[in-house]
Every structure is written in C-alpha cells, then in structure tokens.
Coordinates of C-alpha atoms in Angstrom, one line a residue:
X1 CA 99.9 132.1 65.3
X2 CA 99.7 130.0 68.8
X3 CA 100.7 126.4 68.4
X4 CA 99.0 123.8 69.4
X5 CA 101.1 120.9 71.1
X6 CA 100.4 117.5 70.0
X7 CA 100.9 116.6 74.2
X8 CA 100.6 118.7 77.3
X9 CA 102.3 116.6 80.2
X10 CA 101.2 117.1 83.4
X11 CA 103.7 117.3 86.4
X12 CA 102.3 117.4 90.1
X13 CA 105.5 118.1 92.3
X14 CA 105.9 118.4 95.9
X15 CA 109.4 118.1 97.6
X16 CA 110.2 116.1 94.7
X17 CA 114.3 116.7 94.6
X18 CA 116.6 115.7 93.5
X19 CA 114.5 113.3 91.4
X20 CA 112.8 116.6 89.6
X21 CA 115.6 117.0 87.9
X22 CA 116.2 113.7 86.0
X23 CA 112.1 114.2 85.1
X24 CA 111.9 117.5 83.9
X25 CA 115.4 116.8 81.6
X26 CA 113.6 113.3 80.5
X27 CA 111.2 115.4 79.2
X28 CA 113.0 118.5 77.0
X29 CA 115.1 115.8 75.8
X30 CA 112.0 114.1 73.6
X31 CA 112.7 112.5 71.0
X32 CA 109.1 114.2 69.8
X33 CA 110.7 117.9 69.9
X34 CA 110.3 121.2 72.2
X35 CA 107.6 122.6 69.7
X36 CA 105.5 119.4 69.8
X37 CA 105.4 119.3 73.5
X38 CA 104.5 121.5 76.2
X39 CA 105.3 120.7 80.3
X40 CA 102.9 122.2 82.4
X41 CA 104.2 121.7 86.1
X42 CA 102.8 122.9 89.5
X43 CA 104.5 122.9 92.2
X44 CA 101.9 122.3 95.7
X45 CA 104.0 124.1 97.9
X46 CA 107.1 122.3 98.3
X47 CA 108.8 123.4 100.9
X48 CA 112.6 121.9 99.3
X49 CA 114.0 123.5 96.0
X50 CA 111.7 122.0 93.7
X51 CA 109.7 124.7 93.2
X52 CA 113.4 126.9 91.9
X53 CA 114.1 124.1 90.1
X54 CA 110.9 124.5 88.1
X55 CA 111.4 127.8 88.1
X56 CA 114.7 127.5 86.4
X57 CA 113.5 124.8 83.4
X58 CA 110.7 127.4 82.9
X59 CA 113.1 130.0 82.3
X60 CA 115.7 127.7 80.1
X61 CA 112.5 126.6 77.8
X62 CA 109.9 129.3 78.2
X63 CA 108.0 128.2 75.1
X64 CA 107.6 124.7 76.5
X65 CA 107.5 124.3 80.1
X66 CA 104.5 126.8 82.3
X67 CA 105.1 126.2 85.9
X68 CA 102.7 127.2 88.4
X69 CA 102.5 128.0 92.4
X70 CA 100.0 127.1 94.8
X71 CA 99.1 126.3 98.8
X72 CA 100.2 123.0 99.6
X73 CA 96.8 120.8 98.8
X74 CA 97.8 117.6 100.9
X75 CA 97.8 115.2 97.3
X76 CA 98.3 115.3 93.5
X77 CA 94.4 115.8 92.6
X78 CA 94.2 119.1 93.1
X79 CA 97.6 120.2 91.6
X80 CA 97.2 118.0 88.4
X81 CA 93.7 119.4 87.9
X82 CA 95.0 122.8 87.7
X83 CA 97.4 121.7 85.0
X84 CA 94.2 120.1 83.2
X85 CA 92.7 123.7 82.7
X86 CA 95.8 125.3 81.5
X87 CA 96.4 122.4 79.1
X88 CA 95.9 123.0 75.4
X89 CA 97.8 119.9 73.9
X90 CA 95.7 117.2 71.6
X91 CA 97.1 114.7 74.5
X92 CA 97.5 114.3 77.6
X93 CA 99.8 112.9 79.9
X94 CA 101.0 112.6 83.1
X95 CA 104.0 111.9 84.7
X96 CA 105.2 111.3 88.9
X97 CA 108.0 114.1 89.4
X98 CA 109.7 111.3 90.8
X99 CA 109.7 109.3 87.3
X100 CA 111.4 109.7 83.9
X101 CA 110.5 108.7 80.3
X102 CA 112.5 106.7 78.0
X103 CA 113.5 109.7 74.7
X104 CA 111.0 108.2 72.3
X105 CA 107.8 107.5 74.7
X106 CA 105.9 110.2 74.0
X107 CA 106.9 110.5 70.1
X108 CA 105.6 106.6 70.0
X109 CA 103.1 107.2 71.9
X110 CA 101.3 110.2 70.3
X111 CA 101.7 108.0 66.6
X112 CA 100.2 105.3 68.1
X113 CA 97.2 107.3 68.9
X114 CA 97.1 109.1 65.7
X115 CA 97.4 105.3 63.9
X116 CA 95.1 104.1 65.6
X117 CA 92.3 106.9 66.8
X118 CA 92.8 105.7 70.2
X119 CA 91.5 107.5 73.4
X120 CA 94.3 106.1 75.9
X121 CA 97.6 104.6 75.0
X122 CA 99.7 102.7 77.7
X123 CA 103.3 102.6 77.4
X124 CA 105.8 99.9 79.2
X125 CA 106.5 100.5 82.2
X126 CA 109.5 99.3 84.6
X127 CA 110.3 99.9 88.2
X128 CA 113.5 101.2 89.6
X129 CA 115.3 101.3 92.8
X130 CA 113.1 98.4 93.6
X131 CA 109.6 99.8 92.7
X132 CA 107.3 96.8 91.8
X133 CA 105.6 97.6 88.1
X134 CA 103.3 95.0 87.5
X135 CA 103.8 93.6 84.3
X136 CA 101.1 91.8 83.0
X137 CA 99.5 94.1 80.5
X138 CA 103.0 94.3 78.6
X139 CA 103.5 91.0 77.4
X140 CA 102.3 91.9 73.9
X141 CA 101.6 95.4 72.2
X142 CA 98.0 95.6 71.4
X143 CA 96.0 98.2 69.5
X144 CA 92.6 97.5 71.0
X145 CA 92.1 96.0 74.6
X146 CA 89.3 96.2 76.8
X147 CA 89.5 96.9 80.8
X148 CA 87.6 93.7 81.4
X149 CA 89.6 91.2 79.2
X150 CA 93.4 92.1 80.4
X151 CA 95.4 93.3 82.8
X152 CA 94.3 96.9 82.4
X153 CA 92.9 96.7 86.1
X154 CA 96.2 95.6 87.4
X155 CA 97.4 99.1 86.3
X156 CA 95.2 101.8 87.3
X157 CA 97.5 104.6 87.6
X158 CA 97.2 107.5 85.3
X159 CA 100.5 107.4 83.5
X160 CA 99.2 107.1 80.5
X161 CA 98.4 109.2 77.2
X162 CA 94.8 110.1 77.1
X163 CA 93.4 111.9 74.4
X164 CA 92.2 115.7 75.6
X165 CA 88.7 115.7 73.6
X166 CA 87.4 112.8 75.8
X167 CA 89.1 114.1 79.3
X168 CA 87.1 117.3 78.5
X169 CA 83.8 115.8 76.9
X170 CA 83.3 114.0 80.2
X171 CA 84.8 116.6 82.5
X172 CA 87.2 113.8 83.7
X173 CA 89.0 115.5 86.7
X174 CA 90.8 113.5 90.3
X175 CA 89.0 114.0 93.3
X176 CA 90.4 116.3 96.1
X177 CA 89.3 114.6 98.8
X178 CA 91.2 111.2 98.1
X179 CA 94.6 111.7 99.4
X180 CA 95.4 108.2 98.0
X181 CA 94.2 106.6 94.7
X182 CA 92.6 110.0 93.6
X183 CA 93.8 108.7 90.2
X184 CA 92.3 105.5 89.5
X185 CA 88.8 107.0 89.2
X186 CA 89.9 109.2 86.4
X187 CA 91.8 106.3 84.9
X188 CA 88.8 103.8 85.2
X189 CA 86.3 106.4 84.0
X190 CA 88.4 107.3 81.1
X191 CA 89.1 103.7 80.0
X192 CA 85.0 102.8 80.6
X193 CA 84.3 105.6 77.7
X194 CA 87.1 105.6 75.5
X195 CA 86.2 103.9 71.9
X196 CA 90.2 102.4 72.0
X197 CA 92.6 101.4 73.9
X198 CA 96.3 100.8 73.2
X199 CA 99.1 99.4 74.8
X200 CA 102.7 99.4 73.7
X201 CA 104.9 96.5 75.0
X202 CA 107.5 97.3 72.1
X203 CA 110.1 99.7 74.3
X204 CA 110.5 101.1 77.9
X205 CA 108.2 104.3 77.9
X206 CA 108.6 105.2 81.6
X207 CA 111.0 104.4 84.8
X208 CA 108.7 104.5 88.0
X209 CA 111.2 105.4 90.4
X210 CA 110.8 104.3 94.0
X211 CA 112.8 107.2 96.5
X212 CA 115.0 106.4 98.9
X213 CA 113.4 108.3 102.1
X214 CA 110.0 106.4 101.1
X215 CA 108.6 109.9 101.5
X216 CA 105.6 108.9 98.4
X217 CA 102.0 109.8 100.7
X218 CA 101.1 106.1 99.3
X219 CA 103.3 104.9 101.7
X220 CA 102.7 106.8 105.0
X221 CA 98.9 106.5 104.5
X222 CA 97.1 105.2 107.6
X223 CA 94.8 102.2 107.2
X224 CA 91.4 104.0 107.7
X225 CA 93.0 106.8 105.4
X226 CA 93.5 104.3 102.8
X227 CA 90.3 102.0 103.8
X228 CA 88.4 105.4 103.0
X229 CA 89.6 106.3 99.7
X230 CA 89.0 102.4 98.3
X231 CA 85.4 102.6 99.0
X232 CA 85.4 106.1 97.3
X233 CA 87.2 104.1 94.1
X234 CA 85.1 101.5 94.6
X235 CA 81.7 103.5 94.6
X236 CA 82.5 105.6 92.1
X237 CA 82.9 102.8 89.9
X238 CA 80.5 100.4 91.0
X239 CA 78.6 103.5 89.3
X240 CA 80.2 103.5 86.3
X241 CA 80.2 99.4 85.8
X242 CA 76.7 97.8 86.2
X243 CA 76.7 94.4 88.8
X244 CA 78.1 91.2 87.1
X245 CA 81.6 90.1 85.6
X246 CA 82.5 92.7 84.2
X247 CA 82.5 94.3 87.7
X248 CA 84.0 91.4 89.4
X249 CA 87.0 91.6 86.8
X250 CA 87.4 95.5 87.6
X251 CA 87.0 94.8 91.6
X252 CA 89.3 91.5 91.6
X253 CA 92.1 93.8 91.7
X254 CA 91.2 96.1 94.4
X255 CA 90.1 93.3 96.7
X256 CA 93.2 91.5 95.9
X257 CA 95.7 94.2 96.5
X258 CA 94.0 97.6 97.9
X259 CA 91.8 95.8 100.3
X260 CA 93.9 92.9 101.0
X261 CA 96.9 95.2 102.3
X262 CA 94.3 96.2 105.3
X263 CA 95.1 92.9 106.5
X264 CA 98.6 92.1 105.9
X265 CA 101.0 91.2 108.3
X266 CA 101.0 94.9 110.3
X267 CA 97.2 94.3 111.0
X268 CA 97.7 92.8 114.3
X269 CA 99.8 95.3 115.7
X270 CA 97.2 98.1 115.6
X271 CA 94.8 99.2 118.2
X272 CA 92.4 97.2 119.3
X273 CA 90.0 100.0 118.4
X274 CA 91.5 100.6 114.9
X275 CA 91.3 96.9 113.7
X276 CA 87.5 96.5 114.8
X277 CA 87.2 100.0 112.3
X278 CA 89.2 98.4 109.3
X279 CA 86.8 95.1 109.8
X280 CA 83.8 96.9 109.7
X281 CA 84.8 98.9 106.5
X282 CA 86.0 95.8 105.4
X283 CA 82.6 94.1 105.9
X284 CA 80.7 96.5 104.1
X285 CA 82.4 96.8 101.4
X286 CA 82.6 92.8 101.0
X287 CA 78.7 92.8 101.5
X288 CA 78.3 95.2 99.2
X289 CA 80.9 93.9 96.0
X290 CA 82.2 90.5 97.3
X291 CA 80.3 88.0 95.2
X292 CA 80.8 84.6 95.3
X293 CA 82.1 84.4 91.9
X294 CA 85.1 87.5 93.2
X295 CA 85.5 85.3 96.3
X296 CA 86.4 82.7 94.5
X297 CA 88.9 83.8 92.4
X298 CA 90.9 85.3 95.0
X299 CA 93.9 83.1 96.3
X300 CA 92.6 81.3 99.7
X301 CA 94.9 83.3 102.1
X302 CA 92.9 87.0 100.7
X303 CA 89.6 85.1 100.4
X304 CA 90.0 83.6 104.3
X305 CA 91.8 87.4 105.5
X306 CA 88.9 89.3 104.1
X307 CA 86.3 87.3 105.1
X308 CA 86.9 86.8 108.8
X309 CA 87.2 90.5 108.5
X310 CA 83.9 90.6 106.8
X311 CA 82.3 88.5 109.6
X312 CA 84.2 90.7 112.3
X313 CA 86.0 87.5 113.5
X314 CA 89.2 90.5 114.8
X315 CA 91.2 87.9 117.1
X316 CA 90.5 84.8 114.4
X317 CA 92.0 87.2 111.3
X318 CA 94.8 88.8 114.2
X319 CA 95.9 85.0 114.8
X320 CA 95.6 83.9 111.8
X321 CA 98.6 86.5 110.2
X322 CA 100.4 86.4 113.6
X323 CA 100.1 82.4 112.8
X324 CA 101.5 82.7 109.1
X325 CA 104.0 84.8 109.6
X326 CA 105.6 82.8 112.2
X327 CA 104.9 79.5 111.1
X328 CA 104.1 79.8 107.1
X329 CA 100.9 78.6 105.6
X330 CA 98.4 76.2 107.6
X331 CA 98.1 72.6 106.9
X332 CA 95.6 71.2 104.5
X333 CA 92.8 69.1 104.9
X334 CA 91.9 66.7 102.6
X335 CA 88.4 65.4 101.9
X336 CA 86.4 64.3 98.7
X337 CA 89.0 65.5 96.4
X338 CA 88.8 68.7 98.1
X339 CA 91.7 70.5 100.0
X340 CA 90.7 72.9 102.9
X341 CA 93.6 75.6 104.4
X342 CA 93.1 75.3 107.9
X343 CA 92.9 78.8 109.1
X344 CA 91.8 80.1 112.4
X345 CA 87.9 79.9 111.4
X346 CA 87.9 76.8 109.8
X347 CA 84.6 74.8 110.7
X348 CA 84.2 76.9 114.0
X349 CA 80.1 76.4 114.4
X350 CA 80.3 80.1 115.9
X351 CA 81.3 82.2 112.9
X352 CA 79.3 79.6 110.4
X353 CA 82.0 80.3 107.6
X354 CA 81.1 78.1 104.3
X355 CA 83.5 75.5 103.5
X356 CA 83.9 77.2 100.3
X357 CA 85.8 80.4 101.6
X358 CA 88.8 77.8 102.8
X359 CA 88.7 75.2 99.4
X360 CA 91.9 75.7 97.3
X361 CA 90.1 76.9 94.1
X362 CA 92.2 77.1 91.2
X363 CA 95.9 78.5 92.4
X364 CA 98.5 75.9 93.1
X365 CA 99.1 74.9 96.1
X366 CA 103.1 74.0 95.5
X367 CA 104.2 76.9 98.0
X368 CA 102.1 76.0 100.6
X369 CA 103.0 72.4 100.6
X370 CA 106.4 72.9 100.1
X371 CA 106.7 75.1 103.7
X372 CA 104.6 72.6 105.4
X373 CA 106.6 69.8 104.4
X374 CA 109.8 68.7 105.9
X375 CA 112.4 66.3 106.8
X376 CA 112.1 64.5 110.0
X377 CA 114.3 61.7 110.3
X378 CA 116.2 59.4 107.7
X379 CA 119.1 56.7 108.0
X380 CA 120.3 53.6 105.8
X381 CA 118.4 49.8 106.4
X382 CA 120.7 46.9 105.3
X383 CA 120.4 43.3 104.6
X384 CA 123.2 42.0 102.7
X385 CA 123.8 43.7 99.5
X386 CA 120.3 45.2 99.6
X387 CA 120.1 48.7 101.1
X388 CA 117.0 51.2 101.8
X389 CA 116.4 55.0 103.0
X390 CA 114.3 54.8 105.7
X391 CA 113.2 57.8 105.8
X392 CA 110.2 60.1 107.8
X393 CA 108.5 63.2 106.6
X394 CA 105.8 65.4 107.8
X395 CA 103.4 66.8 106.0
X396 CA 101.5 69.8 106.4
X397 CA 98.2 67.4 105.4
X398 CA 95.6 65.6 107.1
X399 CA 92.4 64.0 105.8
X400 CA 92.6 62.0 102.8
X401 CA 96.5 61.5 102.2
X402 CA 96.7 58.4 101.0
X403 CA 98.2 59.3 97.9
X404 CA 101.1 60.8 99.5
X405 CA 103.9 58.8 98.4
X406 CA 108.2 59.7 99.0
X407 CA 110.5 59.0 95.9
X408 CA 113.6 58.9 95.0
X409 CA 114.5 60.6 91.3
X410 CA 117.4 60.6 89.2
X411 CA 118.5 64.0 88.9
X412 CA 117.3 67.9 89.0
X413 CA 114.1 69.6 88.5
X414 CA 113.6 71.0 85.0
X415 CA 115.4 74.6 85.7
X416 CA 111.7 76.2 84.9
X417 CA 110.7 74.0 88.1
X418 CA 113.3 74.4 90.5
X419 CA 112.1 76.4 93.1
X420 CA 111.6 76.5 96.6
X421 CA 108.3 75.6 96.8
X422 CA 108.1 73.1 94.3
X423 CA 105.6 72.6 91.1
X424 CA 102.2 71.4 90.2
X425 CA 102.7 69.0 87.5
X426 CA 100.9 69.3 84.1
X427 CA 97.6 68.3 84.1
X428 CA 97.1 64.5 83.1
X429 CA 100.8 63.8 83.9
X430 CA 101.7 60.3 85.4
X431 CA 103.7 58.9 87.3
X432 CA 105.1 55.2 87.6
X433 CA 104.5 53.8 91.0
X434 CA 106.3 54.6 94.1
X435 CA 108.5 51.6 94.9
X436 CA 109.1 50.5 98.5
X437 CA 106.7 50.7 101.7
X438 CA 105.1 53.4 103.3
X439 CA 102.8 54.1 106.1
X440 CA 101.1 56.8 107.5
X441 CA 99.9 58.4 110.6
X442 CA 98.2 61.9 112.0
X443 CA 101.2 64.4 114.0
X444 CA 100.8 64.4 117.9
X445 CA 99.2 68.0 117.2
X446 CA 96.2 66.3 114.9
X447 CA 97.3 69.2 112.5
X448 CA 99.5 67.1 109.8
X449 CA 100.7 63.5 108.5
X450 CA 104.2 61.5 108.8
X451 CA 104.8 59.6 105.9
X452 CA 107.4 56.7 106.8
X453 CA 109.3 55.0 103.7
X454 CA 111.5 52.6 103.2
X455 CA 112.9 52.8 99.5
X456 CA 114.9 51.0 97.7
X457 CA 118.3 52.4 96.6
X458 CA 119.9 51.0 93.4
X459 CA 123.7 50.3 92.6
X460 CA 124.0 53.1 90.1
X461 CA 126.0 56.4 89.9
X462 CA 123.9 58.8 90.0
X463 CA 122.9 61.6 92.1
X464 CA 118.8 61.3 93.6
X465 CA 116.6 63.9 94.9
X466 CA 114.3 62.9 97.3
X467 CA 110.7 64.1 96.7
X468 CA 107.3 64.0 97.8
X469 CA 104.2 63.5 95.3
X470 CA 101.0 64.9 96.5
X471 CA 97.8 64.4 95.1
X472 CA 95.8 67.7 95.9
X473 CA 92.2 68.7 94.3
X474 CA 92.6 67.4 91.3
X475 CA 96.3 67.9 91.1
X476 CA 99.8 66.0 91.7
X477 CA 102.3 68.2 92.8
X478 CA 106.3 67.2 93.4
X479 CA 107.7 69.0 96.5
X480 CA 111.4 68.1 97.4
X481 CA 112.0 67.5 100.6
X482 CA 114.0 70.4 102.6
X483 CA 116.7 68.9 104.8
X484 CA 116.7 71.7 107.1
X485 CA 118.9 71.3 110.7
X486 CA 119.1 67.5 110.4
X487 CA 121.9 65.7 110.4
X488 CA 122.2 63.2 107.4
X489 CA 123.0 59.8 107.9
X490 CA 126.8 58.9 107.8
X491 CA 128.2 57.8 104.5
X492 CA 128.4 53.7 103.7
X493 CA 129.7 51.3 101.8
X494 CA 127.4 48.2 100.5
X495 CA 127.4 45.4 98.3
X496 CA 130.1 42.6 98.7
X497 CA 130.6 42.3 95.0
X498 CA 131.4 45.2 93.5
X499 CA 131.3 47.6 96.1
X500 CA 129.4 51.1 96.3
X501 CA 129.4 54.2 98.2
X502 CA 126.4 56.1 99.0
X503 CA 125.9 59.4 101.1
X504 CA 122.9 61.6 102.1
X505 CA 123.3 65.6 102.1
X506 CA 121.7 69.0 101.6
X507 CA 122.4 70.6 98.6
X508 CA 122.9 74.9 98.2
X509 CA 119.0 75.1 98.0
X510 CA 118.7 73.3 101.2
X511 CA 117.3 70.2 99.5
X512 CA 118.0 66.8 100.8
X513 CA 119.8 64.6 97.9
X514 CA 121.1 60.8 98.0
X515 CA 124.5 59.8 95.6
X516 CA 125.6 56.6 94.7
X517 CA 128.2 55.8 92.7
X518 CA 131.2 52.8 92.6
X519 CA 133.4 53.3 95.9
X520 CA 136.7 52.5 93.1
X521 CA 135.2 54.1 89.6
X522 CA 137.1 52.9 87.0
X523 CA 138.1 56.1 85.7
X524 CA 140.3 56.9 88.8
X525 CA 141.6 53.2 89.2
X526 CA 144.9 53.7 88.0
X527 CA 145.2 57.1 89.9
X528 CA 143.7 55.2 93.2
X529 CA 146.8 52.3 92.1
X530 CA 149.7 55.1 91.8
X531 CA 148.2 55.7 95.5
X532 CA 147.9 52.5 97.3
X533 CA 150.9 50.4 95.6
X534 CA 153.6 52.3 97.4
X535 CA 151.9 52.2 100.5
X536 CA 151.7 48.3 100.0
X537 CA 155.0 47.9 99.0
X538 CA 156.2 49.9 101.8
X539 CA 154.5 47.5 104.6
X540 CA 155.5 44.4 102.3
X541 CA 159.4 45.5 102.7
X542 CA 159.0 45.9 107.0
X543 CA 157.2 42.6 107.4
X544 CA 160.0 40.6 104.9
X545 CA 162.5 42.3 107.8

C-alpha cells in the first residue's frame, strides 16, 4: 500500500553547493523519521554539482527523497511549483537549499498542526553567517495569530509548514514572472484564508544561511527589477485585503523595507534616467497605498525618502541621502511642541510638502540627537575655592530650545541605556533642575543651537558624566555628550582647605566624563607618607650641612 507522508518538503536548488549538502543531511536526519517525510527537490539547471549531489541523496534514500531536472527558470517559482504537483504529503514545507533545520523542526512542527488544526505553522528562525532574521514574531509561541495583529508581515517568506488541503483548495502556486518576492504572494494569500495560524518560539526550527559569494538573486536584483516585482506583491494583495487598517498593517512592512531600499544610500549613484524611473514607480505606488495613517507610522527618514520620491523631488531625495550619509541625520526644528527633521524639502513653497511628512511621530528621536549633538569647547572657571565647567555644546536643534539644559550626573547610564545614541526617558519622568547658567544662541549656519553652561562642580569623589536633557515632542531625552577630537582641559587642583583634584576625559565610548576626588585620599595617605618622608628627610640632612 502507498504511504502517505505526513510532510513533503520542497527544495528549489540552483548552484546551491556546498551548502546543499548540510540541507539535504538536515533533512534525512529528522527527528520525525524517513517514512514520515518525503524531499522532493528540483534542481533548475545548476550548472555546479548540485544537481549529482541530489542525484546521489536520491539514490542513498530512494523511498524519501524524488529529485527532478529542468531548464534553468531564472527564480524559485517555477521550480517549487513543480514540486507542488508531485507532492503528496498532508504538509507542506519548504526550505532554501542554502538553509538547514534544527532535528526536531518538522516533528514539532507537524504535532503542532495536528494539535491545533492549523493551516500554517511558523517555526523559529535564526540567521547565520550574518543573515538578518527578523525576530519579532518569536518572542512568544502562539497557537492562534492573525497577520494583521503581529509580526507575521515582518516575515513573509515561505518557510513555513502549510497544510496541503488549503495550498490545493485555493490553487495557491508562486508566480513565474517575479524573479524576486515570488513567495510572499503565496505566503500572504495562504495566511489571508487559513482558519489558524501557529507560531513556535519554543526551539530553533531553521538556520537561514547567508553565502559567502552573496550569489542569492535577492541580492543582485536591479532596482526597477525589484521596484517591479513589489507592485506585483503589492497588487496582488491589495486584492486580497480590502482598503483600511488591516491593509496599512500588511503594507507597513513593504513600504518600510521593500520600498524603502529603492532609496537607500546607493540611490544617488544611479543614472540620472534610472532614478527619475524608481520615483515614478515610487509615486504610484505611494498614490495608490500610502495613506496618511501608513505615512505616519513610518519612521521620519522612510516617510521624507518616499515622499520626495512620490512628489518626483530626484535631486531633493539624491541630496538628502548623499547629506545623511555624510553628515548623519538633519537637525530638528522645534515649534509648538512639535519637532521637524530638516530634510532637503522642508518648507520649500515649490514642492508644497505638508509639515506632517517631516513631524517626528512616535519613534524616538535619541539617535538622531545624539549624532547632532557634540562637544565644542570646555575648560575650568575659578574663584577661590569655587570651581565651574564652562562648557559649549551644539546642538543639532533650532526653534524652540529653551528646554535644553547641560548637566552634570553622578555616575553611568543604567546598562539597558548606555548606548551611543542615548535614551528617551520614561514617560512622566522628572528631573530636578539644572543648576548653573546657560545661554543660548542659533550656529553661524542657522541650522543648530550652542548651549553655553557654566556648572557648578562639587568637592566629592565621584566620577560625572556630562549630559544633555532635551525636551522633544512630548519627550525628555538624556544624550551624553561625545568628546570627539577635543582636547580636555588640563587637570587642577582647587580648594585651599582640603584640597581636590579634578580632570576632564573621554571615556572608551568616546563620552566626555568629569572626576573629582581628594588630591591625598585617606586610604593612600600612609602609602603617599612611606613616599614623601624620605625625600624630606633627605633635603633636611643637605640643608643641616
């Protein structure tokens, strides 16, 4: 009697070695068993050994593994369609010949399914050799998710266990003519109609491999290649998802990733001819699916990017990358408790671009400050045993700064804050007053604000960073102040009393710190004795002679 495999797995190979190898042995070594699983591979005319290599698993396991040969297609549609209509397993699933499985996935997976009657099942996923997996959806295992309440459209790829009654029903298949993407519209269309959907957070189920030769099509795809096959995705499932949020959750993630590569930092570098094409795509796809509600969740550099595309402002979106990636984010302008990014665009009365498109919306803003702010000059002020930091820094601000105030704070950043570019505090946090004086006024270039400050520094050991708080849309954020190339003020002593030492440097994150602390601390006063008496007994014996 013929068996019927609880999972056919799907394997679309093309010049795939040596990576085929760890693949197809991930696979005959499941934990679910040779008699439970059958490999269905084609190989789309590789022109390496893969298509031997296949040949050979197919003769070690020929109850398990079917291998079949064809004309090179161009991409995986074609090839993993040809393995759909050979299938016969319960499940389906496929797998990049480039990738392995962890020995249990597809045992887990296939119970889960059975458990839980579910259509798709998504398993862990991790990247190796430096492949970026986004990791959202696997905080948690679930049983029942929805596409439009997670991060299901964060991970579109088909790697995933779908159930073969509902990939047939629906005469799911990948289109041919995509040679990029041709996966996510199976993927979304199968998640739109399944009744359930799983996802397992609870183990590693498969290792997405990035290659060494970058050889993946993904990666060698021109831009109006790929501009082409996101408004095929995006048309085919603006059909299968009716105008509204549910939509806009679906499309957030293909205007913030698929169409926001288009203008990432190699845009300017393209033909002149070639960028006016990706803006023009760009435009009518944004006409068609950009809603103000999808603008506005995307961060402000995407939202300004793919709007001057969508307005075909070419040189204002070329300078406005060429200007980021030399000179980091723009400054911020702030008005009514509203901050602006002052891109290339910005209130220019020819392209009429709302205010909107520019506001900081939501995301912190703790990067962008950070790079805009920075040290510009600082040195000790002394009046008897009273000593102050003088101390200048720009920031990458102008408008409404008032706020802006420099402090300076008794030790590190929790270690869940310390980073580079700072932290938004938690909302409703305060702060106590900023002690010292401070003025303000606009940069020579009108496009940021010096804060000057003369603080206050207290005869205690301690060691102090020196910060900015910020008061931006609704938000304080702390942003330590980088000391870059400076030079730091020389070490002094102060106080005629009990005398102090204090010294200015930059710490291993390229922070700018202040330490005080007793010039003769008691603990090393004997030591510093054992030192010095010698040395004065020395000059009392040759001035006695």
């Amino acid at each position: 009697m013929t068996r019927t495999p609880d999972v056919s797995v799907v394997v679309a190979v093309y010049n795939t070695m040596p990576y085929l190898t760890e693949c197809l042995t991930s696979l005959v070594e499941q934990s679910i068993g040779l008699d439970r699983l059958e490999v269905v591979a084609v190989d789309d005319g590789s022109t390496d050994d893969s298509g031997a290599e296949l040949d050979r698993f197919a003769k070690k396991y020929p109850d398990t593994i079917k291998v079949l040969h064809q004309a090179n297609s161009g991409g995986p549609a074609a090839p993993s369609n040809r393995a759909l209509d050979v299938a016969t397993g319960r499940y389906v699933y496929f797998i990049g010949a480039d990738d392995h499985l962890g020995k249990e996935a597809l045992a887990r997976m296939v119970a889960c399914a059975d458990k839980h009657e579910s259509d798709v099942v998504i398993g862990k996923m991790a990247g190796t050799n430096g492949r970026y997996v986004h990791q959202a959806l696997f905080k948690k295992s679930d049983p029942d998710i929805s596409m439009f309440d997670s991060a299901l459209p964060y991970t579109l790829a088909n790697t995933k266990l779908f159930r073969r009654e509902l990939v047939e029903k629906h005469k799911l298949r990948f289109p041919e003519d995509l040679p990029v993407g041709s996966d996510m519209p199976f993927t979304i269309e199968a998640c739109v109609k399944a009744r359930k959907i799983s996802v397992l957070a609870d183990y590693t189920y498969y290792y997405a491999v990035k290659r060494v030769d970058a050889s993946n099509i993904t990666y060698k795809s021109s831009h109006l290649s790929r501009l082409r096959c996101t408004a095929e995705i995006l048309h085919h499932a603006a059909g299968l998802v009716e105008a509204g949020p549910k939509r806009d959750t679906l499309f957030e993630r293909h205007f913030n990733w698929e169409i926001f590569k288009l203008v990432k930092d190699d845009f300017p570098a393209l033909d002149a001819q070639t960028r006016q094409e990706v803006c023009a795509g760009i435009a009518e796809l944004a006409d068609e699916y950009l809603t103000d509600q999808l603008r506005d969740a995307l961060p402000v550099m995407k939202r300004v990017r793919i709007v001057l595309a969508q307005r075909g402002a070419v040189d204002e979106l070329a300078a406005a990358i060429e200007s980021e990636k030399e000179n980091g984010p723009p400054s911020f302008h702030l008005e009514d408790d509203r901050a602006y990014a002052r891109y290339p665009g910005f209130r220019d009365p020819l392209l009429n671009i709302p205010d909107r498109v520019f506001e900081v919306t939501g995301e912190s803003a703790a990067a962008q400050l950070a790079s805009g702010t920075e040290l510009v000059s600082a040195e000790w002020e002394q009046d008897g045993d009273n000593l102050s930091l003088a101390i200048a820094v720009r920031l990458g601000l102008t408008g409404d700064t008032e706020s802006a105030a420099v402090r300076l704070v008794q030790g590190a950043m929790p270690k869940s804050a310390d980073k580079a570019g700072g932290r938004r505090l938690p909302a409703g946090h305060e702060l106590p007053a900023p002690v010292g004086k401070f003025t303000q006024e606009v940069t020579a270039d009108g496009a940021g604000t010096v804060i000057r400050a003369r603080i206050p520094v207290q005869p205690h050991q301690a060691t102090l960073g020196v910060r900015v708080y910020l008061d931006v849309a609704g938000w304080t954020y702390e942003i330590p102040v980088r000391g870059k190339d400076l030079p730091m003020p020389l070490a002094r002593r102060w106080r005629s009393g009990t005398p102090y030492r204090v010294a200015a440097r930059v710490n291993a994150k390229g922070r700018m710190v202040v330490q005080t602390g007793l010039l003769f601390p008691p603990a090393n006063a004997n030591r510093w004795w054992s030192r010095v008496r010698p040395l004065l007994v020395r000059v009392k014996r040759k001035v006695t002679r």
